[in-house]
Short mmCIF file of C-alpha atoms and ligand atoms in Angstrom, two decimals:
data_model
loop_
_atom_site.label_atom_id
_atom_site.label_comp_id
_atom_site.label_asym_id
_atom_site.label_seq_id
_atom_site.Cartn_x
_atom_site.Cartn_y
_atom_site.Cartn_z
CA UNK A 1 -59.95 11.01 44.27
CA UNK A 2 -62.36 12.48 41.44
CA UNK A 3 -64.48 14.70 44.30
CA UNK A 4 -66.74 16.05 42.12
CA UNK A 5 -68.81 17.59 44.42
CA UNK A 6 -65.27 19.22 45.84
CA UNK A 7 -64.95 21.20 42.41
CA UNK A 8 -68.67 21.26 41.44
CA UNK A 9 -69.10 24.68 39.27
CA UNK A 10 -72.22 26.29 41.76
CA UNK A 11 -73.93 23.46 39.54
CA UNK A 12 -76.89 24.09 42.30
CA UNK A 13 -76.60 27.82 42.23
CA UNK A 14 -77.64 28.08 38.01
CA UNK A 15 -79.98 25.31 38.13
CA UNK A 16 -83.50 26.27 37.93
CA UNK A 17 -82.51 29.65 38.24
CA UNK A 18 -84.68 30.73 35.58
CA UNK A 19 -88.12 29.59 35.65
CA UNK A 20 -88.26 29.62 31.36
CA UNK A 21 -86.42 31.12 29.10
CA UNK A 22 -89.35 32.98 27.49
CA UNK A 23 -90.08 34.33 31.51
CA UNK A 24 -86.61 35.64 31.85
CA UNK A 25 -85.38 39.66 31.51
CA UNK A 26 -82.58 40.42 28.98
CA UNK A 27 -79.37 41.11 30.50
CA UNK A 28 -77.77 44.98 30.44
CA UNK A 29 -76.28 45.79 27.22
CA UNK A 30 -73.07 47.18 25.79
CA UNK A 31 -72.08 48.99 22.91
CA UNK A 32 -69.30 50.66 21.60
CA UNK A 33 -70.56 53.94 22.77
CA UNK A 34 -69.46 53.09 26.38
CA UNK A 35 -65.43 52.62 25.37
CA UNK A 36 -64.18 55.68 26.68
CA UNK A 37 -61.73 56.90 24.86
CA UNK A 38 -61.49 54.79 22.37
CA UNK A 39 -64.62 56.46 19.81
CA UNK A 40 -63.80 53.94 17.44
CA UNK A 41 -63.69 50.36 19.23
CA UNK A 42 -66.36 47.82 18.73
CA UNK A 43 -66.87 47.34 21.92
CA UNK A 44 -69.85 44.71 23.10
CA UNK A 45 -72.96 44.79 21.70
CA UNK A 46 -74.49 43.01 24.19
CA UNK A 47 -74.62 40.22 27.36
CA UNK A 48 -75.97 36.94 26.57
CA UNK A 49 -77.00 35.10 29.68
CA UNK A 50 -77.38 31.17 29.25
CA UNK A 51 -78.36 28.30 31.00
CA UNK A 52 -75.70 25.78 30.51
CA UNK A 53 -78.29 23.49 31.85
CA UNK A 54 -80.62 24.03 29.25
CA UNK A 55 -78.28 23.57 26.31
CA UNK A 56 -75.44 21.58 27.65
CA UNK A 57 -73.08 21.34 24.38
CA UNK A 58 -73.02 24.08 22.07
CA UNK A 59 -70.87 24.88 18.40
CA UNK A 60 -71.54 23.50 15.34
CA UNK A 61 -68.72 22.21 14.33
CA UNK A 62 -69.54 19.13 16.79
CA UNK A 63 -73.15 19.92 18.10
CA UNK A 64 -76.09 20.48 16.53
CA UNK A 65 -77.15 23.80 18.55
CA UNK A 66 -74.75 26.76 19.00
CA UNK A 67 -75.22 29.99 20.95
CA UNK A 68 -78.48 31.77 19.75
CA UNK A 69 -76.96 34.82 18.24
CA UNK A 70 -78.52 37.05 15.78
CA UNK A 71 -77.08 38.08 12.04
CA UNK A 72 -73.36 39.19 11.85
CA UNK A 73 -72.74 38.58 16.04
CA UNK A 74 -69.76 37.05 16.83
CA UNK A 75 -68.82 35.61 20.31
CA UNK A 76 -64.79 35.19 20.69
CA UNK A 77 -62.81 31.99 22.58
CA UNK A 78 -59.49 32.03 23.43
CA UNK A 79 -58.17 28.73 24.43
CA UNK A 80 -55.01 27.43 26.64
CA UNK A 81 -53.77 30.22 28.76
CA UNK A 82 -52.95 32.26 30.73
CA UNK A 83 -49.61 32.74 29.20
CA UNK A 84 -48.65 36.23 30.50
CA UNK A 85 -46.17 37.44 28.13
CA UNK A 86 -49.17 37.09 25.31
CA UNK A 87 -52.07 36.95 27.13
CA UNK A 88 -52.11 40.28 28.20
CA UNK A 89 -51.20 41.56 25.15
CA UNK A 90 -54.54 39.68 24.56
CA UNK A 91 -56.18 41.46 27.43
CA UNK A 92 -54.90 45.11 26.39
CA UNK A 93 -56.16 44.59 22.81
CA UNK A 94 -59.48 43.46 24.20
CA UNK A 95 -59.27 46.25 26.73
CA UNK A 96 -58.96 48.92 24.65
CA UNK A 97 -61.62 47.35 22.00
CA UNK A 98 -64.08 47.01 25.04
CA UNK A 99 -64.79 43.59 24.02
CA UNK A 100 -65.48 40.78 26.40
CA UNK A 101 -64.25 37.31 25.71
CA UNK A 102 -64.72 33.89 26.99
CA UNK A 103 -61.57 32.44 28.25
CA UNK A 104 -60.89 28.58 28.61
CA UNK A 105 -58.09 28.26 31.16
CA UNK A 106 -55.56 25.08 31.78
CA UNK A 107 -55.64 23.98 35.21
CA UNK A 108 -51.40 23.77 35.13
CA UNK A 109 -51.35 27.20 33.49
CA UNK A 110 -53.41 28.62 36.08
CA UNK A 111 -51.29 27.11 39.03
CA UNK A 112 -48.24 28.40 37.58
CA UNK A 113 -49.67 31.89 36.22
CA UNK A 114 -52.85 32.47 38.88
CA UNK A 115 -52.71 36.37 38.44
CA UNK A 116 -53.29 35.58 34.45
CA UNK A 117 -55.95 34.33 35.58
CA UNK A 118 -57.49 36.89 37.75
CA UNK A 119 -56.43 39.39 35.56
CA UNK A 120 -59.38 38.02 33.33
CA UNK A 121 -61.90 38.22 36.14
CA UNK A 122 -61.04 41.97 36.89
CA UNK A 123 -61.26 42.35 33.39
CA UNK A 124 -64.65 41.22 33.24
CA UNK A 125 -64.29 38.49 31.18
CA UNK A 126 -65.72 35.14 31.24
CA UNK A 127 -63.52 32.48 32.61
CA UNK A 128 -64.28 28.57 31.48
CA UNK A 129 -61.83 25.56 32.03
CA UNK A 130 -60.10 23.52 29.48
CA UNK A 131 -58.87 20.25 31.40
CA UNK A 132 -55.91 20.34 33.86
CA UNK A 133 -52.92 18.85 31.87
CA UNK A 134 -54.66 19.51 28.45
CA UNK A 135 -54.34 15.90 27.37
CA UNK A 136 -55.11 15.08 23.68
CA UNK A 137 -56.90 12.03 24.66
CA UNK A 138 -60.24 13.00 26.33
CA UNK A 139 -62.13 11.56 23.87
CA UNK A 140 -60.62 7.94 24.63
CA UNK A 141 -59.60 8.32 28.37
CA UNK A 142 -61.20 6.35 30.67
CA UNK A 143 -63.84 8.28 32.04
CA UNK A 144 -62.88 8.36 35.52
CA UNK A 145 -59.44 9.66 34.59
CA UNK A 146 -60.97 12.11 32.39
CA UNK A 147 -63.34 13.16 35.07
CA UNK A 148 -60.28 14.00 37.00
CA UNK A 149 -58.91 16.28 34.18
CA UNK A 150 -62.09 17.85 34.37
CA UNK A 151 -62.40 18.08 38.11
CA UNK A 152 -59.03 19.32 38.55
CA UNK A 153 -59.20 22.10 35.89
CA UNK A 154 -61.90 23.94 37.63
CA UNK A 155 -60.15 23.41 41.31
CA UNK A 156 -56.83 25.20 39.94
CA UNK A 157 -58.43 27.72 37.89
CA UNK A 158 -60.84 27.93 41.08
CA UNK A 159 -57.78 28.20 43.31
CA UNK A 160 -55.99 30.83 41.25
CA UNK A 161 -59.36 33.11 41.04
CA UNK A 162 -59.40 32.43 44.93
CA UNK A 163 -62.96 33.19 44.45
CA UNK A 164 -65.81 30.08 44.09
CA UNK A 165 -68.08 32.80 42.17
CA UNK A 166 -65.99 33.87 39.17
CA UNK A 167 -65.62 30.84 37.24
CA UNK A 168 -68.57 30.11 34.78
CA UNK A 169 -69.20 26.46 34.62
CA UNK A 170 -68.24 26.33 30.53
CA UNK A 171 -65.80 23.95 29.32
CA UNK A 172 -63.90 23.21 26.01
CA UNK A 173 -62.37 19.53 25.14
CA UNK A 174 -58.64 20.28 24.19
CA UNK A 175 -58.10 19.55 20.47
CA UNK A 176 -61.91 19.23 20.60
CA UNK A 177 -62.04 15.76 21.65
CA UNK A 178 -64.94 14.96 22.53
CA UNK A 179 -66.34 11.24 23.78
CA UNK A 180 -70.45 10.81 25.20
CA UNK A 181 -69.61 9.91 28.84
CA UNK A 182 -67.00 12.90 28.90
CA UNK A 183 -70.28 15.41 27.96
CA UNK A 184 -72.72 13.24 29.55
CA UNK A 185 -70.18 14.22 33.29
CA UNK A 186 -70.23 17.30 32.37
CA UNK A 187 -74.05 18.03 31.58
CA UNK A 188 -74.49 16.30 35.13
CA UNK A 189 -72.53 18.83 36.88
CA UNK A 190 -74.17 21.42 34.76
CA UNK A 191 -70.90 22.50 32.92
CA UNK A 192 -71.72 23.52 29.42
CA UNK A 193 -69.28 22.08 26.95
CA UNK A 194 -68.30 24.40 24.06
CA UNK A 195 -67.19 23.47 20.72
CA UNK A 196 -67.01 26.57 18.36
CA UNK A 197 -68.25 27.57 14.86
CA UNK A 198 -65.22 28.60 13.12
CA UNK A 199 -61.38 28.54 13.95
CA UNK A 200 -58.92 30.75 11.76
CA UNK A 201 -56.35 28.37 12.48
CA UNK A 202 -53.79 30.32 15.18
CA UNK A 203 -52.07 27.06 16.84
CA UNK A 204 -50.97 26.16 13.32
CA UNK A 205 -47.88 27.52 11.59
CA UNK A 206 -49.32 30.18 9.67
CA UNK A 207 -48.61 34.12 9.60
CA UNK A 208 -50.78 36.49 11.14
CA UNK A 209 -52.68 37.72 8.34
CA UNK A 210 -53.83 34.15 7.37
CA UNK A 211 -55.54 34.10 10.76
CA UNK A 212 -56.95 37.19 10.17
CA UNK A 213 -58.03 36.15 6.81
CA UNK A 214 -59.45 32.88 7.66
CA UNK A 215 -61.61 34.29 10.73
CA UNK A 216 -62.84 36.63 8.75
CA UNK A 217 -63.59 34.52 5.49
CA UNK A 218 -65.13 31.76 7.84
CA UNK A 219 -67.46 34.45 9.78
CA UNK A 220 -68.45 35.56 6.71
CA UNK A 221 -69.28 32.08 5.34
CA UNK A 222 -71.70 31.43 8.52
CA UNK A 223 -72.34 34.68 9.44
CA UNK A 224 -72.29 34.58 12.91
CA UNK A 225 -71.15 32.56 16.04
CA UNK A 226 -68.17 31.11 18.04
CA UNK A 227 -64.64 31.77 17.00
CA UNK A 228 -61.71 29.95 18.55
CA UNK A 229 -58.62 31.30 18.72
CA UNK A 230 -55.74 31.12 21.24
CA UNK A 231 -54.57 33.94 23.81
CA UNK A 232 -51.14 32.22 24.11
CA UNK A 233 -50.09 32.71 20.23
CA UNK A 234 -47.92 35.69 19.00
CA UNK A 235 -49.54 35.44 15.42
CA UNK A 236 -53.03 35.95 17.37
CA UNK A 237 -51.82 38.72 19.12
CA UNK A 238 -50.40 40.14 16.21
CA UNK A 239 -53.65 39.06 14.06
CA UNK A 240 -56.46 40.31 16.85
CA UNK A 241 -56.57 43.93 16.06
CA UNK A 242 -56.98 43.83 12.28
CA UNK A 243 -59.91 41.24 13.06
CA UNK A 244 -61.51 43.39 15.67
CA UNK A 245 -61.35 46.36 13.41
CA UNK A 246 -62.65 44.48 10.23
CA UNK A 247 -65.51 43.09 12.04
CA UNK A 248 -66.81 46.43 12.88
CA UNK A 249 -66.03 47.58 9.68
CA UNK A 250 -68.14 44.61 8.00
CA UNK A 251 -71.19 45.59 10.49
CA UNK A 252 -70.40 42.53 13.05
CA UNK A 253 -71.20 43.21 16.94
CA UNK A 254 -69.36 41.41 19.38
CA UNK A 255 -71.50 39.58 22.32
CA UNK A 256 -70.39 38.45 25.69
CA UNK A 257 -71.40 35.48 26.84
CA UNK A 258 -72.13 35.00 30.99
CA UNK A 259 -73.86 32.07 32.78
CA UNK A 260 -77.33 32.41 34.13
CA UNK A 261 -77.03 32.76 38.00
CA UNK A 262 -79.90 33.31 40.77
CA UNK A 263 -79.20 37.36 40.49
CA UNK A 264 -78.89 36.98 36.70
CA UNK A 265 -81.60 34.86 34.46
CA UNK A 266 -81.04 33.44 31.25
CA UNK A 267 -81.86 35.53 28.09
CA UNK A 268 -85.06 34.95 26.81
CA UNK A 269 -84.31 32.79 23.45
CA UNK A 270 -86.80 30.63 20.98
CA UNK A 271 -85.42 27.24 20.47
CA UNK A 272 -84.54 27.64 16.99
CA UNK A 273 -82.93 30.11 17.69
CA UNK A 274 -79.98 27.80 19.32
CA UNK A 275 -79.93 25.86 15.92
CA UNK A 276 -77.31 27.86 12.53
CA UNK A 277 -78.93 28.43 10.01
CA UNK A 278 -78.72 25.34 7.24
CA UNK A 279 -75.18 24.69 6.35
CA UNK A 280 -74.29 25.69 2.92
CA UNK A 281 -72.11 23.88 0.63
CA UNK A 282 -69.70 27.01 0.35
CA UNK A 283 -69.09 26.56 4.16
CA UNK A 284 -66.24 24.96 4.74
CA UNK A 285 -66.08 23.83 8.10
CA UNK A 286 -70.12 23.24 7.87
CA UNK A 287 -69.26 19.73 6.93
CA UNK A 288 -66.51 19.27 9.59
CA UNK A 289 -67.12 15.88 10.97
CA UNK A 290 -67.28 14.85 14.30
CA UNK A 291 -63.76 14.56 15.65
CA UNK A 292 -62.62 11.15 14.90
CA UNK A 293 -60.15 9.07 16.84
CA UNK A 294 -57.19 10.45 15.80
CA UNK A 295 -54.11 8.88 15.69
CA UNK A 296 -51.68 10.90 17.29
CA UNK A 297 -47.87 11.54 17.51
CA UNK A 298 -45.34 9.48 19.54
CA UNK A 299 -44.64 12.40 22.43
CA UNK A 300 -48.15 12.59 24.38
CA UNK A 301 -46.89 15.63 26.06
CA UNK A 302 -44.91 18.55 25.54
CA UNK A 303 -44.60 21.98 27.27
CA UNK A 304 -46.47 24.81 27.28
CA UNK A 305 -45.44 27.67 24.87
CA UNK A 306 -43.71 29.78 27.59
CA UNK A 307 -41.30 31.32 25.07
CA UNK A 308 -43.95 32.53 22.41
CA UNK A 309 -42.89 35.95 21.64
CA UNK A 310 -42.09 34.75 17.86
CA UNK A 311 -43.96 34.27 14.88
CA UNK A 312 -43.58 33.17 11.19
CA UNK A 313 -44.64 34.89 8.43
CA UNK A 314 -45.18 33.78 5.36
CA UNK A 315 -43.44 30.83 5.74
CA UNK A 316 -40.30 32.63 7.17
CA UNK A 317 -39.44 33.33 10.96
CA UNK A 318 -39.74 35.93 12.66
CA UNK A 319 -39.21 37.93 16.21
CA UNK A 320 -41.75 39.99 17.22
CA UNK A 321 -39.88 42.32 19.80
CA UNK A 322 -42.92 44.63 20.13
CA UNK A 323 -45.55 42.71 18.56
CA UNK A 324 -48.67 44.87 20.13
CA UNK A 325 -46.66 48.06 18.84
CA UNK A 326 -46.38 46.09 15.34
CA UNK A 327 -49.92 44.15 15.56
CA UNK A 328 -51.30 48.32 15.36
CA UNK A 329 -49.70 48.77 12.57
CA UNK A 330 -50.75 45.52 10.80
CA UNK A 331 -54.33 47.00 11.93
CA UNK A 332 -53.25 49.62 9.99
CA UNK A 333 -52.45 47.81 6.70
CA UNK A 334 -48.60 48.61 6.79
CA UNK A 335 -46.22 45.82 6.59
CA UNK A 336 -44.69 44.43 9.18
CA UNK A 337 -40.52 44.61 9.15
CA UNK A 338 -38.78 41.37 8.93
CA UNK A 339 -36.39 40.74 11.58
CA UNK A 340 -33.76 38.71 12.78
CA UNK A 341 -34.31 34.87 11.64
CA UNK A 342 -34.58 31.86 13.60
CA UNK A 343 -32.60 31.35 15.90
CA UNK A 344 -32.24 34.33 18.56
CA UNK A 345 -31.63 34.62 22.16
CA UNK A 346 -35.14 34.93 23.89
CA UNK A 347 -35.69 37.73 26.62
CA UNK A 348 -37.50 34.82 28.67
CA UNK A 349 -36.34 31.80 30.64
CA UNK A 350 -38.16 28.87 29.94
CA UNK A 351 -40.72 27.81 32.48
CA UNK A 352 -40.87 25.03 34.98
CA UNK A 353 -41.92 22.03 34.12
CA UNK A 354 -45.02 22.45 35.93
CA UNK A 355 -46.25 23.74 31.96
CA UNK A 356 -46.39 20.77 30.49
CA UNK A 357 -48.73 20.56 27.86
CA UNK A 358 -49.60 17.22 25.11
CA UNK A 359 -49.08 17.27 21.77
CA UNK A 360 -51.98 17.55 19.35
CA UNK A 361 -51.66 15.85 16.19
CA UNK A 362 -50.60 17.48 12.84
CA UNK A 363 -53.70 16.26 11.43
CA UNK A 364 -55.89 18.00 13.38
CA UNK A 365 -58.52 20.42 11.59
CA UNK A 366 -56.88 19.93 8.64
CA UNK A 367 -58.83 22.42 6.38
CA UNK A 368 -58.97 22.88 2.72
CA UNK A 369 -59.06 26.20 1.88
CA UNK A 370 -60.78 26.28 -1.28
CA UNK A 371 -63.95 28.26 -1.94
CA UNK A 372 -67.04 25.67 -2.45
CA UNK A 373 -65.25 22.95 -0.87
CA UNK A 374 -66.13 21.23 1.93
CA UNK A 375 -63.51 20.04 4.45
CA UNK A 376 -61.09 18.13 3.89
CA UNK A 377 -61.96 14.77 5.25
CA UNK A 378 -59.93 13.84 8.80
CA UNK A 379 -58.80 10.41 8.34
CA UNK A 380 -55.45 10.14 9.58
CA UNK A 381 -53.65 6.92 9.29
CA UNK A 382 -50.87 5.55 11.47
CA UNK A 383 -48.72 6.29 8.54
CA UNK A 384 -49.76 9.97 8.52
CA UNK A 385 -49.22 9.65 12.47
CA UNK A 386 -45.47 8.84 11.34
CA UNK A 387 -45.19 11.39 9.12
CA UNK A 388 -45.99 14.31 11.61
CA UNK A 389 -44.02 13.08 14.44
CA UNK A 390 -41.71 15.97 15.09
CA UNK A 391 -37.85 15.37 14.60
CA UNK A 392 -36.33 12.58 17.01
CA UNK A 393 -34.03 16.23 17.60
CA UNK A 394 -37.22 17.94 18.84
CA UNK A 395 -38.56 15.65 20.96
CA UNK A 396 -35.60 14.61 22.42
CA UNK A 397 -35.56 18.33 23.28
CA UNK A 398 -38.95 18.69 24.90
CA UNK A 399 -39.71 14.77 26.44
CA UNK A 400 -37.39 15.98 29.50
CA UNK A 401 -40.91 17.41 30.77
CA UNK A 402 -42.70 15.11 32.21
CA UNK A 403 -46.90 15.54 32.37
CA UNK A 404 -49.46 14.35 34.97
CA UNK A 405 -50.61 12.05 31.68
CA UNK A 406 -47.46 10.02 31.76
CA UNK A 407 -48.65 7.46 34.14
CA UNK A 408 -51.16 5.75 31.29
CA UNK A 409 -49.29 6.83 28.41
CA UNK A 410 -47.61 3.66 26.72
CA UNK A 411 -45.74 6.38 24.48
CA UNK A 412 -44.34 8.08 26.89
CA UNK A 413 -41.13 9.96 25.61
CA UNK A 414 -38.07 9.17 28.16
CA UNK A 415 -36.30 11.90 30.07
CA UNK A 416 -33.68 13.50 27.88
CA UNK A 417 -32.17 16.94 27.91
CA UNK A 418 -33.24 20.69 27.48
CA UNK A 419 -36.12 21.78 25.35
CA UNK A 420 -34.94 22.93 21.89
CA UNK A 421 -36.14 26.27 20.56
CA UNK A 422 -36.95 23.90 17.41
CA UNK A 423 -38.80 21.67 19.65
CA UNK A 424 -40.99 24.91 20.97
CA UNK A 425 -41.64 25.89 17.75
CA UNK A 426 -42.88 22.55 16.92
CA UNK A 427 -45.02 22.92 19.89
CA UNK A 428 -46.68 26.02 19.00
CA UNK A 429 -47.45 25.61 15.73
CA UNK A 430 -49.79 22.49 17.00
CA UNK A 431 -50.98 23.38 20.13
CA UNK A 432 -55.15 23.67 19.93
ZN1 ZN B 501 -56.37 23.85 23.84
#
């Protein structure tokens, strides 16, 4: 059963809540000044209070309005957990930063990792949902099974928080997906859908100072707004301290974004002020289209990264044994040591098959990364599908996991044994 009223967000609780937004009160502010102990963080500038009501989709790389920030603020997204091993490495970076973030959570990560998830409500946080089984297909699904990855996203991450008050009613599409009657559910139970305004690329296999240089070199592109990155990634742990220190260094201010409740009215904002500025033709992703229908690979699902603690770097693997110890010292411009190559015995067993995650295509925000170029245009073909299907030897190794998407999918990979360390990697380098 869909029961959307059973896992409505406290859709009555924010609406009308705030008689205007021009007759609402700002919400307390932040700043770095209030990190104790930590003179240098960037902490958070300030709250901003919305009204997912009022502007139901927000990001440009999809939607025409985004969040109204000012100049050189920056609102951070991290997608797909809670993951523990990396997610609070996540946390204590953010932690000792004094930055709040907006989480979107997995329904099947939350049931198998619910204290990840309250972790990020004691934190103070903001905690959004991201579909139950993360399927790569929400822009295609039929709606009432899509309403049902919805619906059941917010009851487990509702469940895990244990608490009906903590969750904000924001939502992100996995792989961005997006489809009208998917948004126009959402809008209805007044769940704001987020896109973003940048990405800096962290699900892909790149090294941790390419994410750090493409957040930054995007941010500085548009100037402001919504970066997406993922709390589940070594390379983003390793890459999140060296960001957080360069945006302060560059002047940017870090806001927190919070739903408008009846104790806690929207921020007073001007409509334009929900519209980025004109895209320019040095921005990159400022000519992103809308996501297309991809065509995706043969596996439809795949696990969750349980056994992240790895990274590549410049093209090479590596472990990452202490990788918040090391991620410091990448803040600090040193080098990181190489280490033992691919393979290695990891310190973690793999998870049940409860984490069971889909597989986003290779061709996903596929960006070119040259300066005054617009984006590379998304048009994957069945024959590019081919081509990024992982090794029969990699999915073979993962298709033994079987997701809550299986029943519709036609390319359902059969049961066959263990996951493959190859097959994880494979996993994490595309997981958005
Ligand atoms: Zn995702």
């Amino acid at each position: 059963m869909i029961g959307s009223v059973r896992v409505g967000v406290r859709t009555r609780q924010w609406a009308g809540l705030c008689l205007g937004v021009f007759t609402c009160i700002t919400a307390h502010t932040a700043s770095a000044a209030d990190c104790p102990g930590h003179p240098d963080a960037i902490g958070t500038s300030r709250t901003l209070v919305v009204d997912p009501r009022e502007h139901p989709r927000i990001g440009t790389m999809q939607y025409p309005e985004t969040l109204p920030l000012e100049d050189h603020e920056v609102v951070l997204t991290f997608d797909d957990g809670p993951l523990p091993h990396n997610s609070n490495q996540i946390l204590d970076i953010l932690a000792s930063e004094c930055v709040k973030a907006t989480f979107f959570e997995i329904g099947r990560m939350a049931q198998v990792y619910p204290e990840g998830v309250r972790k990020l409500r004691d934190a103070g946080h903001s905690i959004g949902t991201h579909t139950q089984n993360h399927p790569l297909s929400m822009d295609r699904m039929p709606i009432d099974r899509a309403r049902q990855e919805i619906d059941d996203g917010i009851a487990s991450v509702k469940a895990a928080l244990g608490d009906d008050t903590a969750l904000a009613p924001f939502y992100r599409n996995p792989g961005l997906l997006r489809a009208g009657d998917v948004e126009d559910y959402l809008a209805s139970q007044g769940i704001q859908t987020w896109s973003a305004d940048f990405l800096a690329d962290d699900w892909r296999h790149v090294s941790p100072s390419r994410v750090f240089d493409l957040a930054i070199k995007r941010l500085e592109e548009k100037g402001r707004g919504i970066l997406l990155l993922h709390d589940i990634q070594m390379r983003t742990v390793a890459a999140l301290p060296s960001i957080l220190h360069e945006l302060k260094a560059r002047g940017y201010r870090i806001v927190h974004v919070v739903p408008a409740t009846s104790g806690q009215p929207a921020t007073p904002t001007e409509p334009q002020q929900w519209q980025l500025h004109p895209p320019s033709e040095t921005v990159a992703i400022s000519h992103w289209p809308k996501i297309p229908n991809f065509v995706f690979t043969g596996a439809d699902t795949l696990p969750a990264p349980a056994l992240s603690d790895f990274d590549w770097r410049d093209g090479q693997l590596m472990t990452l044994v202490e990788p918040l110890d090391r991620a410091r010292r990448l803040a600090r411009g040193v080098p990181l040591p190489r280490e033992a190559p691919w393979p290695r015995q990891s310190p973690l067993p793999l998870d049940n098959a409860a984490s069971v995650l889909p597989v986003p295509a290779e061709s996903i925000f596929e960006i070119q990364e040259k300066r005054h170029a617009a984006t590379r245009p998304i048009a994957p073909s069945s024959h590019h599908a081919e081509q990024t299907v992982p090794s029969e030897r990699e999915t073979d190794g993962v298709a033994r996991l079987i997701s809550a998407d299986a029943r519709d999918s036609r390319r359902m990979i059969p049961r066959s044994p263990p996951i493959t360390e190859p097959g994880l990697r494979h996993v994490l380098r595309h997981l958005i």
